[in-house]
Tab-separated table of C-alpha atoms in Angstrom:
chain	number	residue	atom	x	y	z
K	233	UNK	CA	-4.755	-74.235	-58.134
K	234	UNK	CA	-8.435	-75.205	-58.055
K	235	UNK	CA	-9.482	-78.513	-56.541
K	236	UNK	CA	-10.360	-81.086	-59.196
K	237	UNK	CA	-12.844	-83.832	-58.474
K	238	UNK	CA	-11.512	-86.708	-60.528
K	239	UNK	CA	-13.281	-89.893	-61.637
K	240	UNK	CA	-12.817	-93.213	-59.912
K	241	UNK	CA	-11.319	-96.045	-61.905
K	242	UNK	CA	-10.685	-99.565	-60.747
K	243	UNK	CA	-7.961	-101.251	-62.801
K	244	UNK	CA	-7.052	-103.591	-59.959
K	245	UNK	CA	-8.633	-106.988	-59.409
K	246	UNK	CA	-10.252	-108.508	-56.330
K	247	UNK	CA	-7.191	-110.700	-55.848
K	248	UNK	CA	-4.754	-107.790	-55.550
K	249	UNK	CA	-2.932	-107.502	-52.213
K	250	UNK	CA	-4.014	-105.007	-49.572
K	251	UNK	CA	-3.047	-104.003	-46.094
K	252	UNK	CA	-6.079	-105.741	-44.665
K	253	UNK	CA	-6.337	-109.217	-46.157
K	254	UNK	CA	-9.747	-110.583	-47.063
K	255	UNK	CA	-11.236	-113.031	-44.611
K	256	UNK	CA	-12.874	-114.599	-47.663
K	257	UNK	CA	-12.707	-113.874	-51.419
K	258	UNK	CA	-14.923	-110.974	-52.449
K	259	UNK	CA	-18.028	-111.486	-54.562
K	260	UNK	CA	-18.456	-109.994	-58.036
K	261	UNK	CA	-20.828	-107.039	-58.396
K	262	UNK	CA	-24.356	-107.878	-59.454
K	263	UNK	CA	-25.629	-106.998	-62.943
K	264	UNK	CA	-27.498	-104.049	-61.443
K	265	UNK	CA	-24.152	-102.549	-60.424
K	266	UNK	CA	-24.613	-102.760	-56.672
K	267	UNK	CA	-21.865	-104.409	-54.595
K	268	UNK	CA	-24.355	-107.147	-53.605
K	269	UNK	CA	-28.001	-108.161	-53.943
K	270	UNK	CA	-28.514	-108.034	-50.180
K	271	UNK	CA	-29.849	-105.122	-48.083
K	272	UNK	CA	-26.346	-104.851	-46.570
K	273	UNK	CA	-23.669	-104.451	-49.236
K	274	UNK	CA	-20.546	-105.106	-47.152
K	275	UNK	CA	-19.928	-106.565	-43.686
K	276	UNK	CA	-16.841	-105.208	-41.936
K	277	UNK	CA	-15.729	-107.163	-38.892
K	278	UNK	CA	-13.758	-106.237	-35.784
K	279	UNK	CA	-13.632	-109.908	-34.741
K	280	UNK	CA	-13.617	-112.705	-37.304
K	281	UNK	CA	-14.899	-115.564	-35.125
K	282	UNK	CA	-17.923	-113.671	-33.841
K	283	UNK	CA	-18.840	-112.307	-37.254
K	284	UNK	CA	-18.599	-115.772	-38.816
K	285	UNK	CA	-21.189	-117.019	-36.305
K	286	UNK	CA	-23.426	-114.031	-37.032
K	287	UNK	CA	-23.291	-114.570	-40.798
K	288	UNK	CA	-24.165	-118.244	-40.334
K	289	UNK	CA	-27.097	-117.400	-38.036
K	290	UNK	CA	-28.544	-114.959	-40.593
K	291	UNK	CA	-27.820	-117.055	-43.678
K	292	UNK	CA	-31.415	-118.172	-44.218
K	293	UNK	CA	-32.747	-114.610	-43.907
K	294	UNK	CA	-30.865	-113.315	-46.976
K	295	UNK	CA	-29.838	-109.952	-45.499
K	296	UNK	CA	-26.037	-110.291	-45.290
K	297	UNK	CA	-23.596	-111.313	-48.004
K	298	UNK	CA	-22.057	-114.713	-47.295
K	299	UNK	CA	-18.544	-113.239	-47.355
K	300	UNK	CA	-17.256	-110.651	-44.918
K	301	UNK	CA	-14.143	-108.519	-44.583
K	302	UNK	CA	-11.823	-107.588	-41.722
K	303	UNK	CA	-11.377	-103.941	-40.851
K	304	UNK	CA	-8.808	-102.410	-43.222
K	305	UNK	CA	-9.737	-104.542	-46.232
K	306	UNK	CA	-9.134	-102.635	-49.436
K	307	UNK	CA	-11.608	-104.834	-51.303
K	308	UNK	CA	-14.359	-103.880	-48.834
K	309	UNK	CA	-13.642	-100.171	-49.206
K	310	UNK	CA	-13.516	-100.483	-52.996
K	311	UNK	CA	-17.004	-102.045	-53.049
K	312	UNK	CA	-18.411	-99.259	-50.869
K	313	UNK	CA	-16.795	-96.507	-52.946
K	314	UNK	CA	-18.256	-97.829	-56.190
K	315	UNK	CA	-21.825	-96.934	-55.268
K	316	UNK	CA	-23.433	-93.654	-54.142
K	317	UNK	CA	-25.877	-95.415	-51.782
K	318	UNK	CA	-23.852	-98.264	-50.269
K	319	UNK	CA	-24.706	-99.633	-46.818
K	320	UNK	CA	-22.084	-101.277	-44.632
K	321	UNK	CA	-22.538	-103.275	-41.449
K	322	UNK	CA	-19.807	-102.816	-38.849
K	323	UNK	CA	-19.909	-105.866	-36.581
K	324	UNK	CA	-18.418	-105.522	-33.094
K	325	UNK	CA	-18.390	-108.976	-31.451
K	326	UNK	CA	-17.747	-109.522	-27.739
K	327	UNK	CA	-14.045	-109.144	-27.027
K	328	UNK	CA	-13.353	-106.727	-29.892
K	329	UNK	CA	-11.387	-103.582	-29.075
K	330	UNK	CA	-13.836	-100.687	-28.673
K	331	UNK	CA	-11.717	-97.819	-27.302
K	332	UNK	CA	-11.717	-96.058	-30.677
K	333	UNK	CA	-15.032	-97.395	-31.955
K	334	UNK	CA	-16.626	-93.965	-32.442
K	335	UNK	CA	-13.678	-92.837	-34.541
K	336	UNK	CA	-13.909	-96.012	-36.649
K	337	UNK	CA	-17.587	-95.296	-37.263
K	338	UNK	CA	-16.743	-91.737	-38.238
K	339	UNK	CA	-14.131	-92.682	-40.849
K	340	UNK	CA	-16.203	-95.565	-42.268
K	341	UNK	CA	-19.193	-93.248	-42.623
K	342	UNK	CA	-17.103	-91.193	-45.065
K	343	UNK	CA	-17.339	-94.176	-47.448
K	344	UNK	CA	-20.922	-95.377	-46.885
K	345	UNK	CA	-23.918	-95.368	-44.597
K	346	UNK	CA	-23.074	-97.506	-41.560
K	347	UNK	CA	-25.169	-99.715	-39.294
K	348	UNK	CA	-23.267	-100.894	-36.211
K	349	UNK	CA	-23.944	-104.175	-34.387
K	350	UNK	CA	-22.670	-104.011	-30.812
K	351	UNK	CA	-22.707	-106.025	-27.599
K	352	UNK	CA	-25.290	-104.802	-25.114
K	353	UNK	CA	-22.830	-102.951	-22.873
K	354	UNK	CA	-21.811	-100.356	-25.500
K	355	UNK	CA	-23.613	-97.003	-25.419
K	356	UNK	CA	-25.089	-96.200	-28.824
K	357	UNK	CA	-25.293	-92.411	-28.383
K	358	UNK	CA	-21.632	-91.745	-29.141
K	359	UNK	CA	-21.758	-93.971	-32.228
K	360	UNK	CA	-24.848	-92.212	-33.566
K	361	UNK	CA	-23.178	-88.851	-33.022
K	362	UNK	CA	-20.100	-90.164	-34.856
K	363	UNK	CA	-22.189	-90.832	-37.969
K	364	UNK	CA	-23.799	-94.265	-37.609
K	365	UNK	CA	-27.136	-94.548	-39.417
K	366	UNK	CA	-28.265	-96.946	-36.681
K	367	UNK	CA	-26.878	-99.018	-33.813
K	368	UNK	CA	-28.403	-102.445	-33.120
K	369	UNK	CA	-27.704	-105.033	-30.391
K	370	UNK	CA	-26.010	-108.222	-31.592
K	371	UNK	CA	-28.098	-110.435	-29.298
K	372	UNK	CA	-31.339	-109.540	-31.089
K	373	UNK	CA	-33.211	-112.623	-32.407
K	374	UNK	CA	-32.080	-113.329	-35.994
K	375	UNK	CA	-35.551	-112.815	-37.472
K	376	UNK	CA	-35.932	-109.409	-35.839
K	377	UNK	CA	-32.393	-108.361	-36.767
K	378	UNK	CA	-33.013	-109.367	-40.381
K	379	UNK	CA	-36.203	-107.314	-40.414
K	380	UNK	CA	-34.467	-104.263	-38.990
K	381	UNK	CA	-31.633	-104.451	-41.533
K	382	UNK	CA	-34.141	-104.742	-44.374
K	383	UNK	CA	-36.053	-101.754	-42.994
K	384	UNK	CA	-32.794	-99.792	-42.691
K	385	UNK	CA	-32.058	-100.286	-46.381
K	386	UNK	CA	-35.630	-99.311	-47.286
K	387	UNK	CA	-35.422	-96.168	-45.169
K	388	UNK	CA	-32.062	-95.153	-46.603
K	389	UNK	CA	-33.301	-95.692	-50.142
K	390	UNK	CA	-36.362	-93.541	-49.519
K	391	UNK	CA	-34.969	-90.698	-47.443
K	392	UNK	CA	-31.180	-90.475	-47.490
K	393	UNK	CA	-29.708	-88.237	-50.233
K	394	UNK	CA	-27.251	-90.076	-52.514
K	395	UNK	CA	-23.604	-89.408	-51.775
K	396	UNK	CA	-22.022	-87.122	-54.333
K	397	UNK	CA	-19.751	-89.224	-56.552
K	398	UNK	CA	-20.180	-86.921	-59.557
K	399	UNK	CA	-17.276	-86.551	-61.958
K	400	UNK	CA	-16.385	-82.863	-62.367
K	401	UNK	CA	-13.198	-83.030	-64.398
K	402	UNK	CA	-11.644	-85.553	-66.735
K	403	UNK	CA	-8.594	-87.437	-65.559
K	404	UNK	CA	-5.944	-87.279	-68.289
K	405	UNK	CA	-6.079	-90.531	-70.219
K	406	UNK	CA	-2.331	-90.994	-70.021
K	407	UNK	CA	-2.312	-91.167	-66.225
K	408	UNK	CA	-1.158	-94.607	-65.113
K	409	UNK	CA	-3.231	-95.401	-62.038
K	410	UNK	CA	-1.833	-97.554	-59.220
K	411	UNK	CA	-1.929	-101.284	-59.852
K	412	UNK	CA	-1.729	-102.119	-56.137
K	413	UNK	CA	-5.120	-102.282	-54.462
K	414	UNK	CA	-3.837	-100.435	-51.381
K	415	UNK	CA	-2.592	-97.465	-53.457
K	416	UNK	CA	-5.755	-97.418	-55.564
K	417	UNK	CA	-7.965	-97.347	-52.481
K	418	UNK	CA	-5.985	-94.442	-51.033
K	419	UNK	CA	-6.490	-92.487	-54.264
K	420	UNK	CA	-10.210	-93.311	-54.358
K	421	UNK	CA	-10.705	-92.201	-50.758
K	422	UNK	CA	-8.965	-88.883	-51.451
K	423	UNK	CA	-11.116	-88.338	-54.544
K	424	UNK	CA	-14.497	-89.190	-53.040
K	425	UNK	CA	-14.512	-88.384	-49.326
K	426	UNK	CA	-17.209	-85.762	-48.624
K	427	UNK	CA	-15.059	-84.194	-45.919
K	428	UNK	CA	-11.366	-83.646	-45.180
K	429	UNK	CA	-9.551	-86.598	-43.610
K	430	UNK	CA	-6.739	-86.088	-41.160
K	431	UNK	CA	-3.717	-88.385	-40.955
K	432	UNK	CA	-5.138	-90.084	-37.850
K	433	UNK	CA	-8.379	-90.894	-39.714
K	434	UNK	CA	-6.491	-92.422	-42.642
K	435	UNK	CA	-4.166	-94.379	-40.369
K	436	UNK	CA	-7.204	-95.846	-38.615
K	437	UNK	CA	-9.092	-96.577	-41.835
K	438	UNK	CA	-6.124	-98.297	-43.498
K	439	UNK	CA	-4.950	-100.201	-40.427
K	440	UNK	CA	-6.378	-103.346	-38.863
K	441	UNK	CA	-8.953	-104.061	-36.156
K	442	UNK	CA	-6.120	-104.245	-33.643
K	443	UNK	CA	-3.977	-101.265	-34.557
K	444	UNK	CA	-3.927	-98.277	-36.939
K	445	UNK	CA	-1.368	-97.954	-39.692
K	446	UNK	CA	1.720	-96.075	-38.518
K	447	UNK	CA	2.150	-92.429	-39.479
K	448	UNK	CA	5.416	-93.320	-41.168
K	449	UNK	CA	3.734	-95.981	-43.350
K	450	UNK	CA	0.994	-93.519	-44.348
K	451	UNK	CA	3.576	-90.869	-45.240
K	452	UNK	CA	5.445	-93.389	-47.387
K	453	UNK	CA	2.241	-94.351	-49.190
K	454	UNK	CA	1.355	-90.698	-49.795
K	455	UNK	CA	4.833	-90.088	-51.167
K	456	UNK	CA	4.497	-92.941	-53.666
K	457	UNK	CA	1.079	-91.674	-54.736
K	458	UNK	CA	2.419	-88.131	-55.171
K	459	UNK	CA	5.320	-89.422	-57.266
K	460	UNK	CA	2.828	-91.117	-59.578
K	461	UNK	CA	0.655	-88.007	-59.931
K	462	UNK	CA	3.381	-85.344	-60.253
K	463	UNK	CA	4.328	-86.020	-63.916
K	464	UNK	CA	0.732	-85.206	-64.891
K	465	UNK	CA	0.559	-81.930	-62.990
K	466	UNK	CA	-1.535	-83.426	-60.183
K	467	UNK	CA	-0.867	-83.449	-56.468
K	468	UNK	CA	-2.408	-84.429	-53.144
K	469	UNK	CA	-3.861	-81.428	-51.304
K	470	UNK	CA	-2.757	-81.371	-47.684
K	471	UNK	CA	-2.346	-78.910	-44.850
K	472	UNK	CA	-0.234	-79.279	-41.729
K	473	UNK	CA	-1.246	-77.657	-38.459
K	474	UNK	CA	-0.310	-78.474	-34.892
K	475	UNK	CA	1.476	-81.645	-35.955
K	476	UNK	CA	-1.584	-82.988	-37.789
K	477	UNK	CA	-1.816	-83.372	-41.580
K	478	UNK	CA	-5.248	-83.014	-43.190
K	479	UNK	CA	-5.944	-84.259	-46.723
K	480	UNK	CA	-8.680	-82.628	-48.778
K	481	UNK	CA	-8.419	-84.105	-52.272
K	482	UNK	CA	-6.398	-83.936	-55.480
K	483	UNK	CA	-5.481	-80.712	-57.328
K	484	UNK	CA	-4.220	-80.068	-60.816
């Protein structure tokens, strides 16, 4: 069966539960349709305390939204998926786990352009190769950091091609989409990712800053999603090779 690129719908509210709980309530989209009015649309944190200090330090410079999200927050991913040119800031405070940082950058870059803020001891080359639009040191003076983030948005707007979120086939109107935020985000990621995602990528994306989601939990979530899609002749496209499952979209 041919692959169908289905439209994104968002019947769930910002207060719906997710695997990664919000550090703060999420803000409503602006009238222009962007997730926020700031150069950075969403801040994703690998360490809440450090990111809270960063947001406070940059408050007067109007470059970061006042509310931030922990890694794994469905509300954060939903905001990024809504727009073809979203920009996320991945903040890596001192003390955050960094063993799999390049892989986190890679999976987050499937949802948006990513700028990474890191402590000085982290090498930026691997993160840039993993898909980061830029890597900046966290100890930069606030005024300079604000200027660089503003310039990053300007550069992306002028030179980066919009991500393809085009609708290519109509989703049958009778399809009842997931009411749970976590299930809806999984469907949206499968519909919009520009590249295949393996089970390890999805486990990392949907887990927390401390640990990925378990393979068993991901399989259970995929099963529930498949059960919802099957009555409408739709299914999740996946391939299994060498013990690794790769997901490439939805077919019908």
